[in-house]
Amino acid sequence: RDFNERCAQCSEVNWGLTDGGRFYCRSCHNVTERTREVVNTDFITNSRVQTISKGLRKQEKNDGDCEWYICEGFQLVLKKQVEALEALGICPQMKDEVLCNFWRCYLQKSKQAYCKRPAGETVKALSVCESSTDVDSDPERPSLLRLLSLSESEGDLQTDCSFASSVSKVSENTSVYSGSVDGSLYLMKNQKEKLRMTMPMTLSFCYMALLWVREPITLSELLRFVVEGHIPYLNIYQHFPEKMKLCGLDLKVFCIESWPVYEEVFNKMHELAAFLDLPRFPDITESCFLHPDMLCMKYLMEANLPDELHIWTCRVVKKTGIGEVDFLTLIPGNKSTRKVKYDVLAAAVIVVVLKLLFLLDDHYEWLLSEFAEERNKSNTEGGPYFEFKKWYEVVKHSLDVEQKKLDEERAKYQWRCEKPLFYSVKNKSKVLKRRQMVVNLQKQFGKLSGSMQRAEKPNPSSFQLSWSEENTDGNCFHGHSLKGILQEKCGLLTAMNPDYWLCTVKLCNEKLCGHLAHYREVEFPQSYHFVLGLFSFLLRIQPSYIHDEVCMIEHKLFNKKLSKKLKYNSILKK
């Protein structure tokens, strides 16, 4: 009551005391460095003070392990992931000013922290042992891993996530054993109204924070950095401190033996944003990296396509209205707006432009290529004409090489890390001996086969395929001209091709079947399938998702003609 200063964060005067004697704001939970010296111990026993535990954990006398909860494990995972993103060059404010607030809001919404304790329930105040979690030592800066007051809420979460295959071998006798305090409770209880935290959701948190600060990283790039090992995700338990023992049921939560899936991370991000009741995200404007005009420029360079195509992509974006701020900006919980996949949308725009200019029907594009080849023989001025056939051969060769490398890397990937796992204390010594035996055998076979040690992972790059105009082999098509396929009409350059074929006449209900249109390779031309496959490799997603966006853009582009055709067909049926 004697402390009347206003909170530096929310300007309220509503202070409480932590167990460590520090003042904290009951409105925004901001903890200050100001402490109160207590002389009369009766004051502590007679007063009713809501506290946030900041003390050290109770440590077992035998091995010095500390108590920890599942949510603290996920908090450590988020901390490691955002630190990896900071190392990649994102703004440092994303950690404490954005992601930390999202995480606190999630803990409050899921009734794990920052909430009134349920009546009649045994509550255990939790805190993170700073020495065991490697917390930032700066007291002025709120750290993502400086935990709060957590309580065991009544319901917990569903167990619908897929677990590692090795975890299913755990016997019933050891199924209740875990290194965490609430491992069994976390998996056994059900509560449908809560969004249960999983490992893929950690990437959803990161992508949501990246989208909030509008960093130049798309979801496909984020997942690719995870697969390449630049962002901790697989074998994340090797980053856990020694005092946080991970075993038993904890492995079902943190042990992942599958690559992250684009759709799962994307959908969970939107569920999270709605669950947290977040406001409208910052606007995606034309100067933002996530705008289709910007992303189209990037993917045109990576796909080794002519720079002049960017003019056409901008025209398609403007004509269809998919570059409008209201269309691109995320509004959580708004079911009337479509969820925008920025990278997939930009790739689909390029596919539509290629169909407008080259038709991609396995016939017209080859005729244009022969025409451009003949023109290039007699062309002495300006840049060469773009040849679709030559571009196809060059890109297909590079794509096959990169795809083979990717398949080999995935086949050789070691799902087991150097830090061994054990499901019970009894099996710990056996597991350690087996792991040491495996390491020794690998070294011996490596010497016999003469295999080299695995090379260090390359530095992360936004481009998977690189093309340089300085090369004299003619494999770079960035500076090639489109004059051979364009004609001037009313002062504007238009395509010589007057035809266009639609992927589908009528769109499906995306909410019912999950797709706007169905994609089968045998039903479409091979040129169209190759272009989809190229961007499918670049984005690491299924071609059907790009096909969906292509159909959506086509219906926006030819809306008037389609409506007339549908009306005409309905009249004929009558």
XYZ file of C-alpha atoms in Angstrom:
574
model
C 0.000 0.000 0.000
C 2.967 2.309 0.602
C 4.202 1.877 -3.003
C 2.245 4.401 -5.105
C 4.354 4.686 -8.245
C 2.627 4.055 -11.561
C 3.487 0.953 -13.569
C 5.907 1.746 -16.373
C 4.045 -0.588 -18.716
C 0.333 0.110 -18.132
C 0.396 3.234 -15.853
C -1.824 1.503 -13.280
C -1.286 1.581 -9.483
C -2.175 -1.953 -8.469
C 0.831 -3.638 -6.903
C 1.378 -7.041 -5.338
C 4.370 -8.812 -3.849
C 6.201 -11.830 -5.254
C 7.732 -14.533 -3.091
C 11.076 -12.884 -3.671
C 9.843 -9.608 -2.210
C 9.568 -7.721 -5.488
C 6.629 -5.581 -6.544
C 4.569 -6.741 -9.536
C 1.620 -5.124 -11.299
C -1.634 -7.057 -10.896
C -2.984 -5.482 -14.100
C -0.240 -6.345 -16.601
C 1.973 -8.636 -14.458
C 5.039 -6.467 -14.984
C 7.665 -7.290 -12.321
C 9.849 -4.419 -11.139
C 13.271 -4.481 -9.541
C 11.896 -2.548 -6.538
C 11.799 -4.704 -3.411
C 10.232 -4.255 -0.020
C 12.100 -4.964 3.183
C 9.879 -6.794 5.673
C 10.737 -6.490 9.329
C 7.573 -7.818 10.984
C 7.097 -11.466 10.040
C 3.485 -11.402 11.286
C 2.631 -9.327 8.253
C 3.473 -12.227 5.958
C 1.475 -14.835 7.845
C -1.659 -12.709 8.311
C -1.913 -11.048 4.904
C -3.529 -12.398 1.775
C -1.126 -11.695 -1.081
C -1.402 -13.048 -4.608
C 2.133 -13.971 -5.587
C 4.098 -14.945 -8.605
C 6.769 -17.424 -7.696
C 10.268 -16.338 -8.665
C 12.269 -18.590 -6.349
C 14.401 -21.581 -7.162
C 12.850 -24.973 -7.669
C 12.776 -27.751 -5.173
C 15.622 -29.971 -6.172
C 15.859 -33.622 -5.435
C 18.583 -34.516 -3.007
C 19.749 -37.554 -4.963
C 20.717 -36.200 -8.376
C 19.942 -32.479 -8.195
C 17.225 -32.597 -10.891
C 14.687 -29.789 -10.840
C 10.930 -29.978 -11.230
C 9.627 -28.747 -14.556
C 6.325 -28.661 -16.395
C 5.407 -29.376 -20.017
C 4.606 -25.735 -20.755
C 8.099 -24.805 -19.553
C 9.553 -27.318 -21.994
C 7.663 -25.680 -24.854
C 8.827 -22.310 -23.571
C 12.413 -23.474 -23.842
C 11.744 -24.712 -27.387
C 10.303 -21.321 -28.369
C 13.298 -19.572 -26.841
C 15.746 -21.679 -28.849
C 13.779 -21.204 -32.063
C 13.474 -17.430 -31.771
C 17.184 -17.175 -30.950
C 17.919 -19.113 -34.139
C 15.702 -16.698 -36.062
C 17.577 -13.772 -34.527
C 20.805 -15.348 -35.774
C 19.269 -15.362 -39.268
C 18.795 -11.597 -39.067
C 15.253 -10.893 -37.886
C 14.616 -7.867 -35.704
C 15.580 -8.518 -32.050
C 12.326 -6.953 -30.813
C 10.345 -9.945 -32.070
C 11.444 -12.102 -29.151
C 10.379 -10.067 -26.115
C 7.919 -7.583 -27.610
C 5.920 -9.945 -29.838
C 6.484 -13.661 -29.301
C 6.772 -13.331 -25.528
C 3.443 -11.499 -25.364
C 1.796 -14.102 -27.604
C 3.079 -16.855 -25.332
C 1.893 -15.103 -22.168
C -1.509 -14.584 -23.727
C -1.678 -18.272 -24.635
C -0.792 -19.319 -21.082
C -3.507 -17.046 -19.752
C -6.143 -18.172 -22.266
C -5.339 -21.826 -21.604
C -5.445 -21.132 -17.816
C -1.881 -22.195 -17.211
C -0.669 -18.801 -15.963
C -1.724 -15.170 -15.445
C -5.157 -16.246 -14.248
C -7.131 -16.760 -11.044
C -6.492 -20.132 -9.535
C -9.488 -22.489 -9.686
C -11.267 -22.818 -6.327
C -10.870 -26.083 -4.450
C -7.907 -27.174 -6.479
C -4.433 -27.982 -5.267
C -2.166 -25.420 -6.839
C 1.545 -25.643 -7.245
C 3.340 -22.405 -7.988
C 6.023 -22.982 -10.546
C 9.115 -21.105 -11.549
C 12.080 -21.731 -13.740
C 15.454 -22.317 -12.158
C 17.494 -19.683 -13.941
C 20.692 -21.625 -13.546
C 19.185 -24.623 -15.315
C 17.562 -22.804 -18.190
C 20.271 -20.354 -19.187
C 18.131 -17.242 -18.801
C 19.226 -13.854 -19.995
C 20.992 -12.198 -17.089
C 19.757 -8.696 -17.859
C 17.055 -7.923 -15.262
C 15.749 -4.889 -17.143
C 14.772 -6.883 -20.197
C 11.888 -9.362 -19.795
C 13.075 -12.743 -20.975
C 11.014 -15.330 -22.767
C 12.137 -17.985 -20.326
C 11.669 -16.122 -17.064
C 8.557 -17.937 -15.942
C 5.593 -16.729 -14.259
C 3.071 -18.401 -12.019
C 1.756 -21.593 -13.527
C -1.012 -23.696 -12.113
C -2.462 -27.071 -12.892
C -5.827 -26.248 -14.386
C -8.734 -28.679 -14.214
C -8.833 -29.907 -17.758
C -5.924 -30.569 -19.944
C -5.546 -31.252 -23.546
C -6.303 -33.861 -26.122
C -3.850 -36.498 -27.233
C -4.531 -36.400 -30.949
C -0.964 -35.701 -32.034
C 1.158 -38.325 -33.770
C 3.945 -39.715 -31.680
C 7.246 -41.223 -32.622
C 7.098 -44.879 -33.556
C 9.622 -45.830 -30.922
C 7.543 -44.296 -28.147
C 4.716 -46.759 -28.748
C 6.942 -49.524 -27.435
C 6.830 -48.142 -23.919
C 5.300 -50.702 -21.569
C 2.241 -50.067 -19.442
C 4.347 -50.244 -16.295
C 6.408 -47.249 -17.331
C 3.627 -45.291 -19.093
C 2.950 -43.163 -16.019
C 6.613 -42.261 -15.621
C 7.902 -38.945 -16.904
C 10.652 -36.487 -16.135
C 8.205 -33.586 -15.995
C 5.732 -33.041 -13.173
C 2.604 -33.058 -15.338
C 3.621 -35.336 -18.211
C 0.970 -37.977 -17.564
C -1.685 -35.358 -16.759
C -0.895 -33.478 -19.965
C -1.535 -36.519 -22.132
C -4.354 -38.206 -20.262
C -6.852 -35.407 -19.695
C -9.161 -34.019 -22.348
C -10.425 -30.522 -22.858
C -11.767 -29.643 -26.294
C -12.068 -25.919 -25.747
C -8.322 -25.530 -25.217
C -5.748 -25.492 -27.988
C -3.225 -28.061 -26.850
C 0.413 -27.134 -27.361
C 2.385 -29.402 -29.704
C 5.742 -29.215 -31.449
C 4.247 -28.070 -34.812
C 2.504 -25.290 -32.888
C 5.870 -23.867 -31.857
C 6.466 -23.141 -35.552
C 2.970 -21.663 -35.747
C 3.926 -19.282 -32.928
C 7.121 -18.305 -34.759
C 5.334 -17.734 -38.067
C 2.621 -15.709 -36.349
C 5.272 -13.467 -34.776
C 7.107 -13.142 -38.106
C 3.864 -12.149 -39.783
C 3.128 -9.583 -37.078
C 6.468 -7.808 -37.565
C 6.265 -8.415 -41.364
C 9.694 -9.998 -41.591
C 10.828 -11.125 -45.071
C 10.463 -14.835 -44.274
C 7.603 -16.853 -45.725
C 6.197 -19.997 -44.150
C 7.805 -22.207 -46.785
C 11.201 -20.666 -46.016
C 10.660 -21.105 -42.283
C 9.919 -24.807 -42.716
C 12.865 -25.224 -45.091
C 15.195 -23.681 -42.515
C 13.818 -26.191 -40.014
C 14.523 -29.127 -42.324
C 18.032 -27.830 -43.055
C 18.743 -27.650 -39.327
C 19.052 -23.877 -38.982
C 16.054 -23.691 -36.613
C 15.809 -26.235 -33.740
C 12.857 -28.589 -34.101
C 13.845 -32.193 -34.699
C 15.755 -33.720 -31.758
C 14.944 -30.586 -29.782
C 15.421 -32.446 -26.499
C 19.195 -32.292 -26.912
C 18.935 -28.566 -26.122
C 17.267 -29.220 -22.765
C 19.427 -28.493 -19.680
C 20.778 -31.484 -17.789
C 18.614 -30.727 -14.763
C 15.448 -30.925 -16.892
C 15.239 -34.685 -17.310
C 13.300 -35.721 -20.414
C 12.075 -39.296 -20.325
C 8.983 -41.491 -20.363
C 5.820 -39.692 -21.425
C 7.755 -36.505 -22.124
C 9.071 -38.158 -25.277
C 5.542 -38.398 -26.659
C 5.361 -34.626 -26.511
C 8.832 -33.497 -27.576
C 10.212 -36.403 -29.623
C 9.344 -35.750 -33.285
C 10.228 -38.106 -36.119
C 8.494 -36.388 -39.022
C 9.037 -33.261 -41.054
C 6.767 -30.284 -40.355
C 3.808 -30.023 -42.760
C 2.935 -26.679 -44.364
C -0.841 -27.036 -44.037
C -0.714 -28.115 -40.399
C 1.511 -25.229 -39.297
C -0.520 -22.753 -41.384
C -3.914 -23.847 -40.032
C -2.687 -23.968 -36.439
C -1.368 -20.430 -36.775
C -4.824 -19.188 -37.742
C -6.423 -21.179 -34.916
C -3.924 -19.652 -32.497
C -4.584 -16.107 -33.690
C -8.334 -16.602 -33.206
C -7.841 -18.371 -29.852
C -5.738 -15.488 -28.532
C -8.297 -12.895 -29.746
C -5.557 -10.970 -31.515
C -6.486 -7.723 -33.280
C -6.022 -7.064 -36.989
C -2.423 -7.701 -37.999
C -0.289 -4.888 -39.438
C -1.234 -4.085 -43.044
C 0.495 -5.873 -45.910
C 1.206 -2.973 -48.263
C 2.968 -2.801 -51.626
C 6.288 -2.057 -49.925
C 6.017 -5.165 -47.744
C 8.023 -8.258 -48.701
C 4.928 -10.475 -48.427
C 3.063 -8.515 -51.120
C 2.559 -10.571 -54.316
C 4.466 -8.036 -56.443
C 7.550 -8.437 -54.245
C 7.348 -12.216 -53.949
C 6.733 -12.636 -57.678
C 9.985 -10.801 -58.362
C 11.826 -13.209 -56.053
C 10.305 -16.375 -57.532
C 10.840 -15.170 -61.126
C 14.547 -14.848 -60.352
C 14.701 -18.256 -58.683
C 12.766 -19.952 -61.490
C 15.184 -18.422 -64.043
C 12.400 -16.653 -65.941
C 12.708 -13.334 -67.856
C 12.523 -10.129 -65.832
C 9.913 -8.744 -68.238
C 7.376 -11.200 -66.826
C 7.197 -9.086 -63.666
C 5.223 -6.446 -65.558
C 2.629 -9.080 -66.384
C 2.458 -10.443 -62.853
C 1.814 -6.931 -61.544
C -0.998 -6.522 -64.086
C -2.622 -9.792 -62.980
C -2.319 -8.829 -59.302
C -3.949 -5.458 -59.957
C -6.670 -6.889 -62.211
C -7.729 -9.590 -59.745
C -7.480 -7.382 -56.632
C -5.292 -9.860 -54.730
C -2.825 -7.070 -53.982
C -5.329 -5.060 -51.936
C -4.488 -4.447 -48.285
C -7.782 -5.854 -47.009
C -7.288 -9.051 -48.998
C -3.733 -9.657 -47.770
C -3.947 -8.529 -44.127
C -4.813 -11.167 -41.551
C -7.899 -10.528 -39.410
C -8.064 -13.314 -36.778
C -11.450 -14.942 -36.369
C -12.932 -13.341 -39.491
C -14.486 -16.259 -41.376
C -15.566 -14.114 -44.311
C -11.985 -13.461 -45.441
C -9.852 -16.122 -47.120
C -6.672 -17.327 -45.466
C -3.831 -16.074 -47.636
C -0.749 -18.197 -48.281
C 1.542 -15.455 -49.502
C 4.237 -17.629 -51.071
C 1.761 -20.002 -52.767
C -0.270 -17.053 -54.049
C 2.770 -15.454 -55.700
C 3.771 -18.743 -57.348
C 0.225 -19.159 -58.686
C 0.316 -15.665 -60.208
C 3.432 -16.616 -62.191
C 1.763 -19.828 -63.383
C -1.262 -17.863 -64.616
C 0.999 -15.411 -66.488
C 2.834 -18.297 -68.173
C -0.521 -19.718 -69.255
C -1.575 -16.335 -70.627
C 1.581 -15.968 -72.722
C 2.550 -19.559 -73.581
C -0.774 -21.384 -73.024
C 1.079 -24.448 -71.612
C -0.978 -26.941 -73.601
C 2.017 -29.057 -74.773
C 1.751 -27.552 -78.262
C 1.634 -23.750 -78.460
C 4.669 -23.143 -76.218
C 6.858 -25.348 -78.453
C 5.737 -23.455 -81.579
C 6.697 -20.171 -79.917
C 10.024 -21.697 -78.921
C 10.813 -22.690 -82.525
C 9.875 -19.200 -83.677
C 12.149 -17.593 -81.056
C 14.999 -19.928 -82.008
C 14.814 -18.830 -85.627
C 14.703 -15.160 -84.631
C 17.748 -15.578 -82.367
C 19.835 -16.861 -85.278
C 19.440 -13.567 -87.111
C 19.167 -11.317 -84.041
C 22.155 -9.010 -83.622
C 20.662 -6.222 -81.539
C 19.379 -6.290 -77.981
C 18.908 -9.341 -75.798
C 18.002 -12.792 -77.113
C 14.394 -13.890 -77.465
C 13.127 -16.178 -74.721
C 12.993 -19.844 -75.785
C 10.641 -21.924 -73.664
C 12.160 -25.197 -74.836
C 15.710 -24.222 -73.883
C 14.504 -22.857 -70.546
C 12.681 -26.126 -69.897
C 15.802 -28.209 -70.552
C 18.091 -26.055 -68.396
C 15.723 -25.785 -65.434
C 14.720 -29.457 -65.578
C 18.355 -30.548 -65.385
C 19.058 -28.334 -62.358
C 15.783 -29.356 -60.737
C 16.562 -33.065 -61.118
C 20.005 -32.574 -59.568
C 18.669 -30.608 -56.590
C 15.785 -33.040 -56.082
C 18.224 -35.970 -56.013
C 20.363 -34.177 -53.420
C 17.306 -33.492 -51.300
C 16.162 -37.124 -51.470
C 19.612 -38.366 -50.491
C 19.855 -35.956 -47.557
C 16.458 -37.032 -46.264
C 17.357 -40.704 -46.662
C 20.614 -40.229 -44.736
C 19.091 -38.090 -42.021
C 19.806 -39.447 -38.538
C 16.619 -39.227 -36.529
C 18.485 -40.223 -33.383
C 20.728 -37.534 -31.961
C 23.856 -38.048 -29.893
C 21.970 -37.456 -26.657
C 20.295 -40.802 -25.826
C 16.716 -41.197 -24.686
C 15.487 -43.469 -21.944
C 11.932 -44.300 -20.982
C 12.581 -45.252 -17.377
C 15.339 -44.932 -14.791
C 15.861 -48.702 -14.803
C 16.755 -48.738 -18.501
C 19.036 -45.710 -18.359
C 22.291 -47.642 -18.014
C 21.331 -50.063 -20.821
C 20.447 -47.232 -23.179
C 23.730 -45.447 -22.507
C 25.716 -48.630 -23.174
C 23.821 -49.332 -26.390
C 24.337 -45.776 -27.577
C 28.055 -45.977 -26.948
C 28.183 -49.280 -28.825
C 26.358 -47.748 -31.807
C 28.765 -44.803 -31.901
C 31.785 -47.128 -31.834
C 30.361 -49.306 -34.622
C 29.635 -46.258 -36.767
C 33.227 -45.083 -36.395
C 34.610 -48.530 -37.316
C 32.376 -48.926 -40.379
C 33.236 -45.377 -41.404
C 36.939 -46.198 -41.374
C 36.423 -49.456 -43.306
C 34.230 -47.870 -45.984
C 36.372 -44.770 -46.205
C 33.301 -42.564 -45.921
C 33.945 -38.939 -45.158
C 32.469 -37.107 -42.227
C 29.261 -35.224 -42.886
C 29.988 -31.776 -44.231
C 28.906 -28.774 -42.258
C 25.502 -27.443 -43.161
C 25.697 -24.518 -45.585
C 24.672 -21.028 -44.625
C 20.929 -20.410 -45.003
C 19.830 -18.740 -48.202
C 16.520 -17.495 -49.543
C 17.367 -18.969 -52.955
C 17.633 -22.699 -53.598
C 18.398 -22.334 -57.312
C 20.869 -19.617 -58.304
C 21.391 -18.265 -61.799
C 24.066 -15.760 -62.734
C 23.938 -13.522 -65.812
C 27.750 -13.405 -65.807
C 27.994 -17.037 -66.943
C 28.774 -17.449 -70.635
C 26.986 -20.806 -70.984
C 23.666 -19.066 -71.693
C 21.798 -20.810 -68.902
C 20.498 -17.590 -67.332
C 17.265 -16.255 -68.885
C 16.707 -13.174 -66.719
C 17.656 -10.723 -69.464
C 15.846 -12.485 -72.303
C 13.170 -10.623 -74.240
C 9.474 -11.472 -74.697
C 9.069 -9.472 -77.930
C 8.712 -12.634 -79.969
C 5.428 -13.548 -78.262
C 3.957 -10.052 -77.785
C 2.162 -7.664 -80.110
C 1.312 -3.991 -79.749
C -2.389 -3.192 -79.573
C -3.837 0.256 -78.728
C -0.453 1.337 -77.417
C -0.122 -1.679 -75.102
C 1.824 -4.901 -75.460
C -0.550 -7.849 -75.478
C -0.047 -11.580 -75.928
C -0.176 -12.993 -79.440
C -2.035 -15.933 -77.955
C -5.810 -15.168 -77.976
C -6.803 -18.415 -76.238
C -6.767 -19.570 -72.641
C -7.844 -22.815 -71.011
C -9.262 -22.892 -67.493
C -8.152 -25.436 -64.928
C -11.751 -25.777 -63.765
C -15.033 -24.094 -64.677
C -16.584 -24.335 -61.226
C -14.767 -24.146 -57.905
C -15.376 -26.600 -55.083
C -16.333 -25.660 -51.540
C -12.964 -25.366 -49.826
C -14.470 -25.817 -46.344
C -16.067 -29.156 -47.284
C -13.418 -30.925 -49.351
C -10.322 -28.911 -48.391
C -9.526 -27.824 -51.960
C -10.973 -25.371 -54.454
C -10.277 -27.810 -57.283
C -9.018 -31.361 -57.651
C -5.667 -31.908 -59.314
C -4.708 -35.063 -61.186
C -1.534 -35.069 -63.230
C -2.955 -37.200 -66.062
C -5.752 -34.685 -66.686
C -3.452 -31.726 -67.387
C -0.685 -30.976 -69.938
C 2.856 -31.955 -69.047
C 4.129 -28.368 -69.412
C 1.616 -27.191 -66.835
C 2.569 -30.048 -64.536
C 6.281 -29.223 -64.905
C 5.743 -25.581 -63.919
C 3.682 -26.665 -60.903
C 6.401 -29.171 -59.981
C 9.074 -26.468 -60.169
C 7.302 -24.207 -57.686
C 6.278 -27.219 -55.630
C 9.980 -27.960 -55.133
C 10.818 -24.341 -54.326
C 8.037 -24.085 -51.718
C 8.253 -27.730 -50.524
C 4.490 -28.233 -50.811
C 2.155 -30.425 -52.858
C 1.365 -29.205 -56.414
C -2.352 -29.409 -55.623
C -2.108 -26.393 -53.291
C -0.580 -24.246 -56.042
C -3.256 -25.541 -58.406
C -5.931 -24.322 -55.966
C -4.540 -20.799 -56.012
C -4.262 -20.870 -59.812
C -7.957 -21.742 -60.075
C -8.874 -18.976 -57.641
C -6.900 -16.348 -59.606
C -8.362 -17.528 -62.915
C -11.910 -17.141 -61.623
C -11.134 -13.643 -60.410
C -9.464 -12.789 -63.729
C -12.242 -14.165 -65.971
C -15.170 -13.586 -63.637
C -17.371 -11.782 -66.184
C -16.834 -14.326 -68.946
C -17.439 -17.226 -66.575
C -20.666 -15.746 -65.237
C -21.970 -15.291 -68.804
C -21.029 -18.843 -69.689
C -22.721 -20.276 -66.604
C -25.893 -18.308 -67.336
C -25.870 -19.533 -70.945
C -25.436 -23.147 -69.828
C -28.287 -22.846 -67.338
C -30.577 -21.477 -70.095
C -29.694 -24.400 -72.379
C -30.511 -26.890 -69.618
C -33.908 -25.316 -69.117
